[in-house]
Short mmCIF file of C-alpha atoms in Angstrom, two decimals:
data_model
loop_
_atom_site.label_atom_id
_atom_site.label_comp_id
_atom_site.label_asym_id
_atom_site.label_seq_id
_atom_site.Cartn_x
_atom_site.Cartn_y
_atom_site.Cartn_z
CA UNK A 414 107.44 125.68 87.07
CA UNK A 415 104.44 128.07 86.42
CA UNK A 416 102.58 126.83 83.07
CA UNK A 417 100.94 128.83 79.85
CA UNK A 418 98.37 126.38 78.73
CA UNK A 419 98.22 127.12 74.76
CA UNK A 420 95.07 126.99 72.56
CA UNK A 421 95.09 125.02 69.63
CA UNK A 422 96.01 127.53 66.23
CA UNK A 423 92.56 126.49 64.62
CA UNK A 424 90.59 129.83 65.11
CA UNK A 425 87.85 128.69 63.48
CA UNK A 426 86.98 126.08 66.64
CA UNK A 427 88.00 129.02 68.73
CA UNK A 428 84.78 130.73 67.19
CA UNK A 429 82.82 127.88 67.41
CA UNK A 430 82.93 127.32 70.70
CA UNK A 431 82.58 130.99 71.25
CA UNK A 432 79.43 131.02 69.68
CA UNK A 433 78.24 127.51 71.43
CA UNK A 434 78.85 129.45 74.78
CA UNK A 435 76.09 131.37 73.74
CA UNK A 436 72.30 130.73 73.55
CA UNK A 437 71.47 132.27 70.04
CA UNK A 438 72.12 128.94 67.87
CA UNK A 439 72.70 131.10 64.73
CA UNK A 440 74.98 129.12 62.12
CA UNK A 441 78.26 130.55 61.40
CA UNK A 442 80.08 130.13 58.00
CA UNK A 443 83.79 128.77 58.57
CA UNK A 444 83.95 127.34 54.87
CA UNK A 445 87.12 129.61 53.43
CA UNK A 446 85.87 132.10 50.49
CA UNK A 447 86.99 130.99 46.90
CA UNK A 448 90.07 132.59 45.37
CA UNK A 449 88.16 135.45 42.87
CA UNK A 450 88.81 135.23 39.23
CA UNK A 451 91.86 138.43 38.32
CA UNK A 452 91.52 140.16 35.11
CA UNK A 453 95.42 140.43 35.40
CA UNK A 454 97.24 138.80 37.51
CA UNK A 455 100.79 139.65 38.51
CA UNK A 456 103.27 136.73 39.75
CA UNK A 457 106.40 136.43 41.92
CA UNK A 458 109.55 135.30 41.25
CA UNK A 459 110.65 132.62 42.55
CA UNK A 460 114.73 133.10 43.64
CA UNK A 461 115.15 130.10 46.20
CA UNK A 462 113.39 127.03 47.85
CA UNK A 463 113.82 124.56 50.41
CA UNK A 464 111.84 121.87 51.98
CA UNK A 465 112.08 120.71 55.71
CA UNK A 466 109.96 119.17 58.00
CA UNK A 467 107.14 120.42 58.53
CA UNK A 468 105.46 121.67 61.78
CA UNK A 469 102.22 120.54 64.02
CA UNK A 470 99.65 121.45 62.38
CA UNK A 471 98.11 122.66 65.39
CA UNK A 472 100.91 123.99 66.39
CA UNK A 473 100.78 128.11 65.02
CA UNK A 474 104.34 128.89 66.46
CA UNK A 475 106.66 128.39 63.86
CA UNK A 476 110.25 128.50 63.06
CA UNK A 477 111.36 131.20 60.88
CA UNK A 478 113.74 132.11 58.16
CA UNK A 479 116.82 134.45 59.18
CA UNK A 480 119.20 136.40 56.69
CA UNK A 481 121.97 138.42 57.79
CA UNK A 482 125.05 139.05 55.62
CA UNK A 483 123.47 137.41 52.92
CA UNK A 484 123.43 134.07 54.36
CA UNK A 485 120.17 132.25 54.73
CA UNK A 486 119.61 130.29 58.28
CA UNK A 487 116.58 127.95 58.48
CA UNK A 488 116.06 125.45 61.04
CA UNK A 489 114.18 122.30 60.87
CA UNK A 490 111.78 121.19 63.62
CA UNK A 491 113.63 117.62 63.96
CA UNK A 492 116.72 119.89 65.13
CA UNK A 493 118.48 120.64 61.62
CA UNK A 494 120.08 124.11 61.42
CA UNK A 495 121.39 125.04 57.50
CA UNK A 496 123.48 127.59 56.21
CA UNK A 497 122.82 129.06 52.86
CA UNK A 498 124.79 131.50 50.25
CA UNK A 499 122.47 131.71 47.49
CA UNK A 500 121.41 128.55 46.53
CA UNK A 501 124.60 126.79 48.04
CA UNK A 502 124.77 125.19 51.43
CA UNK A 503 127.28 126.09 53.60
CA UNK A 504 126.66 124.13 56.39
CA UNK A 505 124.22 121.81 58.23
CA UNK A 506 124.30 120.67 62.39
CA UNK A 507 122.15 118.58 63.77
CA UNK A 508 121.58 119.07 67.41
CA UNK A 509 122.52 116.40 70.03
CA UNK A 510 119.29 116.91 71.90
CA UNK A 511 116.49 114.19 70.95
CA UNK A 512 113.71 117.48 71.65
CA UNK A 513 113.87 118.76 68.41
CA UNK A 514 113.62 122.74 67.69
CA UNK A 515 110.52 124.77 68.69
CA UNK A 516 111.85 128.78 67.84
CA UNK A 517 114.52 130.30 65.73
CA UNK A 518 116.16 131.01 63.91
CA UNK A 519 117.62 134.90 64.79
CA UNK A 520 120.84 135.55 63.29
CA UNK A 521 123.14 138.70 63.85
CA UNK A 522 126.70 139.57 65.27
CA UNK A 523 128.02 135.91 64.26
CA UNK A 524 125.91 133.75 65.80
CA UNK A 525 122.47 131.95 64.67
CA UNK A 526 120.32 131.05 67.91
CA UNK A 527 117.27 128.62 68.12
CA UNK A 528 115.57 127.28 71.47
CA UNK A 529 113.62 123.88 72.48
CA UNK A 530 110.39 123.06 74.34
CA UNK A 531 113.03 122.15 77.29
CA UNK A 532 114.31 125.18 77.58
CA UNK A 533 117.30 124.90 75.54
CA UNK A 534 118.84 127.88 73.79
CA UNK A 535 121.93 127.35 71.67
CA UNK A 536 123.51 129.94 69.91
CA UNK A 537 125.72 128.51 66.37
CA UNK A 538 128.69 129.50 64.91
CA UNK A 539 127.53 131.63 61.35
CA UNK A 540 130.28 130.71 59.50
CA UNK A 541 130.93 126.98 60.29
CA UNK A 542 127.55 125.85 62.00
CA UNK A 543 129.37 124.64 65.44
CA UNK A 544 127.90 124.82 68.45
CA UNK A 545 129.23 128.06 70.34
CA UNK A 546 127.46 127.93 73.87
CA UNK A 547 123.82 126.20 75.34
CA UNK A 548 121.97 127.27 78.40
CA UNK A 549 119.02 126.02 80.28
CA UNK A 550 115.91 128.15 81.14
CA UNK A 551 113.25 127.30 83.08
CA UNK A 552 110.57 126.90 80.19
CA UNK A 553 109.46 126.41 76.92
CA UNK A 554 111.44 128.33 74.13
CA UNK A 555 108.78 129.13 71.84
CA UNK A 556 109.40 132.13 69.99
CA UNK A 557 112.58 133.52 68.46
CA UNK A 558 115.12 135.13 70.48
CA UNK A 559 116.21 138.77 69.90
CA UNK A 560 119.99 140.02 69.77
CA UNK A 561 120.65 143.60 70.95
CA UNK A 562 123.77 145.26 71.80
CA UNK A 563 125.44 142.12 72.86
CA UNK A 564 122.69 140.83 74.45
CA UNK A 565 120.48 137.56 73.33
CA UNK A 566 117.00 138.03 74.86
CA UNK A 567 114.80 135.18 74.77
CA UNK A 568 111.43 134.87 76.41
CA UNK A 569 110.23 130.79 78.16
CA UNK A 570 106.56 130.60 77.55
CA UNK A 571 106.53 130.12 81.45
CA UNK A 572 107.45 134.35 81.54
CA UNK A 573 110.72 134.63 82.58
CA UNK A 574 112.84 136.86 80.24
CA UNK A 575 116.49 136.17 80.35
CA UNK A 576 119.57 137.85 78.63
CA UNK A 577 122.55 135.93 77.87
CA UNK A 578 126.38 137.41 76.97
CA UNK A 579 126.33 136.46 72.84
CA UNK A 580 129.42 135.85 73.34
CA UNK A 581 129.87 133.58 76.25
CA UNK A 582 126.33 132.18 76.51
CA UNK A 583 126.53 133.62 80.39
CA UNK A 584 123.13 134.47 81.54
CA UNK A 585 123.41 138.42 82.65
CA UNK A 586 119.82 139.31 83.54
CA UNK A 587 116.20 137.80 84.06
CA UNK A 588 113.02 139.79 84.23
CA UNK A 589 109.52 137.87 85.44
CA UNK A 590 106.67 139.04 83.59
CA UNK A 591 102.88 138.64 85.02
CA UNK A 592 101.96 134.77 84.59
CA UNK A 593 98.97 134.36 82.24
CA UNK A 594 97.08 130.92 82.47
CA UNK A 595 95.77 131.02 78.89
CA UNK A 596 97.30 131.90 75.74
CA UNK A 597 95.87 131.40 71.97
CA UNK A 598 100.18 131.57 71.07
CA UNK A 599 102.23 131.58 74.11
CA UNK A 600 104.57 134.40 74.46
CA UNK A 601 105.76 136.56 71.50
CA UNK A 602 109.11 137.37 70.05
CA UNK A 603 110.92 140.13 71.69
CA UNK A 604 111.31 143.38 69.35
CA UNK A 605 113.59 146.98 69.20
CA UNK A 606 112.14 149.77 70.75
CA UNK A 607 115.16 151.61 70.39
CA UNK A 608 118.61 151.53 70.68
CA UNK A 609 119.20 150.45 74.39
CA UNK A 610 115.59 149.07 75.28
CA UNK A 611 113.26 146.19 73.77
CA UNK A 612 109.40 145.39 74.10
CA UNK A 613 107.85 142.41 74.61
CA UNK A 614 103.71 141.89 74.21
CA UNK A 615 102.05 139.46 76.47
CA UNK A 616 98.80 137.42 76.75
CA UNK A 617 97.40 139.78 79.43
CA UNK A 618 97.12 142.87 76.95
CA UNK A 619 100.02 144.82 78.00
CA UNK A 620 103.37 145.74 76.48
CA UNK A 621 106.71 145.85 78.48
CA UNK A 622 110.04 148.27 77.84
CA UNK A 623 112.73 146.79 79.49
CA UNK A 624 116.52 147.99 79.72
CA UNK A 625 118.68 145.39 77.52
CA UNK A 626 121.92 146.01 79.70
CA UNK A 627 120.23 146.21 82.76
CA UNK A 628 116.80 143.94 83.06
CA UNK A 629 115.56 147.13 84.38
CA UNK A 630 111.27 147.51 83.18
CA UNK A 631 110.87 151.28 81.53
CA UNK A 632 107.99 151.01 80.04
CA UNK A 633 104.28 149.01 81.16
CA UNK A 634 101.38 150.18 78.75
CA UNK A 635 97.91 148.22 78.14
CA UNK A 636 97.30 148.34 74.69
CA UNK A 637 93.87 146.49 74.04
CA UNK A 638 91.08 145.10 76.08
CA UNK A 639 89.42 142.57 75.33
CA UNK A 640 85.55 141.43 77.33
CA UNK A 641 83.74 138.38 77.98
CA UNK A 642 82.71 135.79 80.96
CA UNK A 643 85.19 132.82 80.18
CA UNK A 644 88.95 132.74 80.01
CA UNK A 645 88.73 131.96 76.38
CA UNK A 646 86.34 134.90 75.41
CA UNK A 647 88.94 137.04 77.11
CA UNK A 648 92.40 135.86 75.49
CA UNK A 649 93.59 139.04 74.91
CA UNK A 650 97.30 137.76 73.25
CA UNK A 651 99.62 141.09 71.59
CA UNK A 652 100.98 140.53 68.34
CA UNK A 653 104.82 141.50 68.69
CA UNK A 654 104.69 145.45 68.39
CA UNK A 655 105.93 147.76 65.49
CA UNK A 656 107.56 150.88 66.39
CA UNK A 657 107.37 153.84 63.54
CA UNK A 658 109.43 156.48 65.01
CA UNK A 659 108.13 157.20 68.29
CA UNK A 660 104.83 155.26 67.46
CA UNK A 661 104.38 151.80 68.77
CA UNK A 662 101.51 149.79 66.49
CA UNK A 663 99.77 146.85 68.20
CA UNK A 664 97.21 144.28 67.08
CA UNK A 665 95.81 141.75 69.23
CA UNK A 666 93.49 138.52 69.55
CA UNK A 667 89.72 139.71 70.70
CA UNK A 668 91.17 143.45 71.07
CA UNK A 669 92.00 146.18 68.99
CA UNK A 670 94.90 147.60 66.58
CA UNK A 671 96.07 150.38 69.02
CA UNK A 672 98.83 153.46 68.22
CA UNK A 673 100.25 154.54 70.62
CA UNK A 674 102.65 157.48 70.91
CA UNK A 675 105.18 156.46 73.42
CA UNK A 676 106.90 159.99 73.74
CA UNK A 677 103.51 161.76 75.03
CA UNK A 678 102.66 158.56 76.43
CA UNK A 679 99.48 158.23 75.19
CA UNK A 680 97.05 156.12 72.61
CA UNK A 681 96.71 158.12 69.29
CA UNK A 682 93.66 155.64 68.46
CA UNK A 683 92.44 152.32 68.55
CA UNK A 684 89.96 150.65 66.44
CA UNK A 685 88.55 147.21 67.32
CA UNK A 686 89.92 144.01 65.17
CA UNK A 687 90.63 140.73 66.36
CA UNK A 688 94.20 140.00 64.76
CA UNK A 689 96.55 137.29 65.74
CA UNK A 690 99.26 138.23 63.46
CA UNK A 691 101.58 141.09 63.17
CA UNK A 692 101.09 144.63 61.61
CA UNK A 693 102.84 146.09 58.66
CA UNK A 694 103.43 149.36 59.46
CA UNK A 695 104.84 152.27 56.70
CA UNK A 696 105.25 156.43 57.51
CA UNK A 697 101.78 156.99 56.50
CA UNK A 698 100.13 153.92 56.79
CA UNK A 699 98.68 150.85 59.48
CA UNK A 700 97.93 147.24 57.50
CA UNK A 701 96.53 144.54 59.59
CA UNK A 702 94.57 141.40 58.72
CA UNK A 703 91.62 140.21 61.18
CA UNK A 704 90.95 136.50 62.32
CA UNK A 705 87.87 136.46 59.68
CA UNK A 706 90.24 137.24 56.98
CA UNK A 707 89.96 140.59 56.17
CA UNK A 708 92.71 143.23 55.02
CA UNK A 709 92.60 146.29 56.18
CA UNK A 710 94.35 149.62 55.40
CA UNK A 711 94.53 152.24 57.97
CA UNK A 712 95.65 156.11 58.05
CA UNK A 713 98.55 156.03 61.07
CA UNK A 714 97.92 159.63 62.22
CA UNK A 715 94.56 159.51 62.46
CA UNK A 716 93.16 156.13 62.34
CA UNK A 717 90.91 156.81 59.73
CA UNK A 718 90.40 153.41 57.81
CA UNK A 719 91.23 154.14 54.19
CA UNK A 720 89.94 150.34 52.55
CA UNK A 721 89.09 147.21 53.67
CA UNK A 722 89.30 143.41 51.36
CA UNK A 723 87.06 140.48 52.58
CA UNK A 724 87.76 138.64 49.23
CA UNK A 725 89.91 136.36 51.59
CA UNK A 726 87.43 135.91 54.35
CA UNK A 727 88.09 132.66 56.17
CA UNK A 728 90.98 131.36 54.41
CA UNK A 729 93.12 131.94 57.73
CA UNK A 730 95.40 134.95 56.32
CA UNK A 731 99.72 135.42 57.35
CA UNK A 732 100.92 138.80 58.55
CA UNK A 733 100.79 141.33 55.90
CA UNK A 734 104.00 142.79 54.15
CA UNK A 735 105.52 144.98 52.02
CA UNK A 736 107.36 144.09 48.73
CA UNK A 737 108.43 146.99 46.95
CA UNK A 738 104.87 148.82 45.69
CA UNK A 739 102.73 145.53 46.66
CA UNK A 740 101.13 144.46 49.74
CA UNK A 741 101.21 140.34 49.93
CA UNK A 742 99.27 137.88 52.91
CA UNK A 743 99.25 134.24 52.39
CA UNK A 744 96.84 131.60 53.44
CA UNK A 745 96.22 128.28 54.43
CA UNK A 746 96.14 126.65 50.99
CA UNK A 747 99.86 127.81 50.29
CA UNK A 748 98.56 131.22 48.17
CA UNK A 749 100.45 133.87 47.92
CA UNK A 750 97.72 137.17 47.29
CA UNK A 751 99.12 140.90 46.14
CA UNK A 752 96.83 143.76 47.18
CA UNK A 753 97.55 147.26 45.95
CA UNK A 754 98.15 149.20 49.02
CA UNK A 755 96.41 152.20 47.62
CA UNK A 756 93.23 150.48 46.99
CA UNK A 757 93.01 147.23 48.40
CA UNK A 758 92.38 145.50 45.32
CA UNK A 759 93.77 142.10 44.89
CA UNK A 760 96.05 142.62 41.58
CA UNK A 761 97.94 138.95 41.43
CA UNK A 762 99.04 135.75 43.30
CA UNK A 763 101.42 132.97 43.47
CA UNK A 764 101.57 129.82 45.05
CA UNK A 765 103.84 127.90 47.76
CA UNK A 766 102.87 124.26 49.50
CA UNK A 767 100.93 124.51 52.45
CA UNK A 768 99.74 126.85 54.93
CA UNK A 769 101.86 130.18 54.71
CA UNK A 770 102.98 130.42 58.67
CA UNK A 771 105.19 133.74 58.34
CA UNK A 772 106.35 136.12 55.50
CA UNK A 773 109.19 138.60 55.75
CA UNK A 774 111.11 141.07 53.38
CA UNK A 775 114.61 141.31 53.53
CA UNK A 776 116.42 143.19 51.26
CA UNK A 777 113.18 143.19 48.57
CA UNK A 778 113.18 140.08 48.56
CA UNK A 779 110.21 137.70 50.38
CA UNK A 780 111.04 134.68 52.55
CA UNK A 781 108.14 132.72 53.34
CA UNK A 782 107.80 129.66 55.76
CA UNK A 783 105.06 127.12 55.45
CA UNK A 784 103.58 124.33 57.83
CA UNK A 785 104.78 122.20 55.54
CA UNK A 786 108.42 123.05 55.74
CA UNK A 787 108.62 124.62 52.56
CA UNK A 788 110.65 127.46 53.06
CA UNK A 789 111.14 129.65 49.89
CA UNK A 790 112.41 133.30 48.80
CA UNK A 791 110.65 135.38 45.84
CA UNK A 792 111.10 138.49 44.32
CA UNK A 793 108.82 141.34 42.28
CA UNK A 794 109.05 140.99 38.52
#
């Protein structure tokens, strides 16, 4: 079995011993900027919140909130799956395996599926929590499986991609992608690139389309590049992509944030960042934020970079989202920050418990997942 060797989450040793490998012995600042004083300072709502175990914390692959139909699906890393309408439970299993969970949850079409570091997918009933169907891959499950068209497509951090029948559990398809030694994440989360096709973003800087039906590859692009004379200075790991029409947005670790217009087949522009997390992407505009903590706002036609924040440098920043007219990134203290898109000015905050792994809006609503299992769901005022 071929083997992704995984870097520890802390970026900030990363960049230490990136700067060790080199013989200017200038000190570099890892002590996380202070929250600024706000003049006003809007808040969240809270609407929901509930605690699990929580994660490694040098583990940065986490296990993720899912909604669909209204119902709530977290999973805990001891191997807890719970069902939730509102603030009422509706059911909890507790897998037979002794391996715990390591990716999940993804809900849709009925089922709710989460995978192992063994290999083990299972797929749960939605409504009563039973186990529908398990299957063994050949690797590490470590990021959440994807459900298309019948379809559940999970990626083994050892780059095989399979497809099972959602129904059945029977595996239909597998697809080997190019084995990477090193990986700052390990591989990323499948997502849509359109109806009949999803991507998936490796650790060696390229981007694959590939048939959901059929396992067929129809699309290869390299969307960053990233230099350097050890296998660490050139981790080059792609943040799962986000399609905007026939645009595909990419960020990567030690590359660039890259648009790319998949219809002319061809990069629109690409401006260097180092990013490990995910883009938020609207019809107008590109929001990423960098290793070193910085937010940054970016025209998606042209590229043009229309603000930048570094009042959160250091203070190891979550994907950036959406929620309604505010843009929110949490950090490793458990703060919740709104930025005004237009601007880039930090206009209010709230806080969670511990560091703030993923965020997501569902719905206008934001479901946030912390290292410290606290899993809660907010709302604008």
């Amino acid at each position: 079995m071929d083997k992704k060797f995984i870097l520890p989450f802390a970026l900030t040793i990363v960049a230490a011993a990136l700067v060790g490998c080199s013989s200017n012995k200038e000190k570099v600042d890892t002590k996380p900027l202070p929250l600024p004083k706000l003049v006003q300072s809007k808040q969240l709502v809270p609407v929901f919140s509930q605690s699990v175990a929580a994660t490694n914390k040098d583990d940065d692959l986490r296990l993720q909130i899912a909604v669909d139909q209204g119902v709530l699906f977290i999973a805990d890393p001891k191997g807890v799956v719970e069902a939730y309408k509102g603030k009422q439970r509706l059911w909890s299993t507790k897998m037979s395996n002794k391996d715990g969970l390591s990716a999940g949850v993804e809900a849709a079409d009925g089922i709710a599926v989460v995978g192992n570091q063994k290999g083990l997918l299972t797929a749960l009933d939605q409504a009563t929590g039973q186990v529908k169907w398990t299957a063994q891959l050949s690797g590490s499950i470590i990021a959440r499986s994807h459900i298309q068209i019948g379809h559940v497509i999970t990626v083994t951090n050892d780059g095989n991609v399979y497809a099972h029948d959602e129904a059945t559990g029977q595996q239909l398809w597998t697809y080997r992608l190019p084995n990477v030694p090193f990986s700052l994440r390990g591989q990323a989360a499948p997502v849509q690139l359109d109806p009949n096709n999803v991507l998936i973003a490796t650790a060696n800087a390229y981007v694959y389309g590939i048939d959901v039906v059929s396992g067929v590859p129809r699309l290869q692009r390299r969307v960053a590049v990233a230099e350097g004379r050890s296998d660490v200075q050139r981790l080059n790991d792609i943040n799962p992509p986000v399609m905007m029409g026939q645009f595909m947005v990419t960020t990567s670790y030690q590359g660039q944030v890259t648009v790319t217009d998949l219809a002319q087949q061809q990069v629109v522009w690409s401006d260097d960042a180092s990013s490990h997390q995910r883009p938020e992407v609207t019809q107008s505009k590109v929001f990423i934020t960098t290793v070193d903590g910085k937010v940054i706002a970016y025209d998606l036609m042209s590229g043009q970079k229309l603000w930048e924040n570094d009042k959160l440098l250091r203070r190891n920043l979550s994907n950036p989202v959406l929620l309604g007219s505010d843009l929110v990134v949490g950090d490793f203290d458990g703060v919740l920050s709104l930025i005004d898109p237009n601007t880039g000015d930090l206009i209010g905050r709230s806080s969670t418990k511990g560091q703030v792994s993923s965020l997501r809006v569902i719905d206008n609503q934001l479901y946030v997942s912390t290292q410290k299992g606290a899993l809660s769901v907010w709302q604008n005022r």
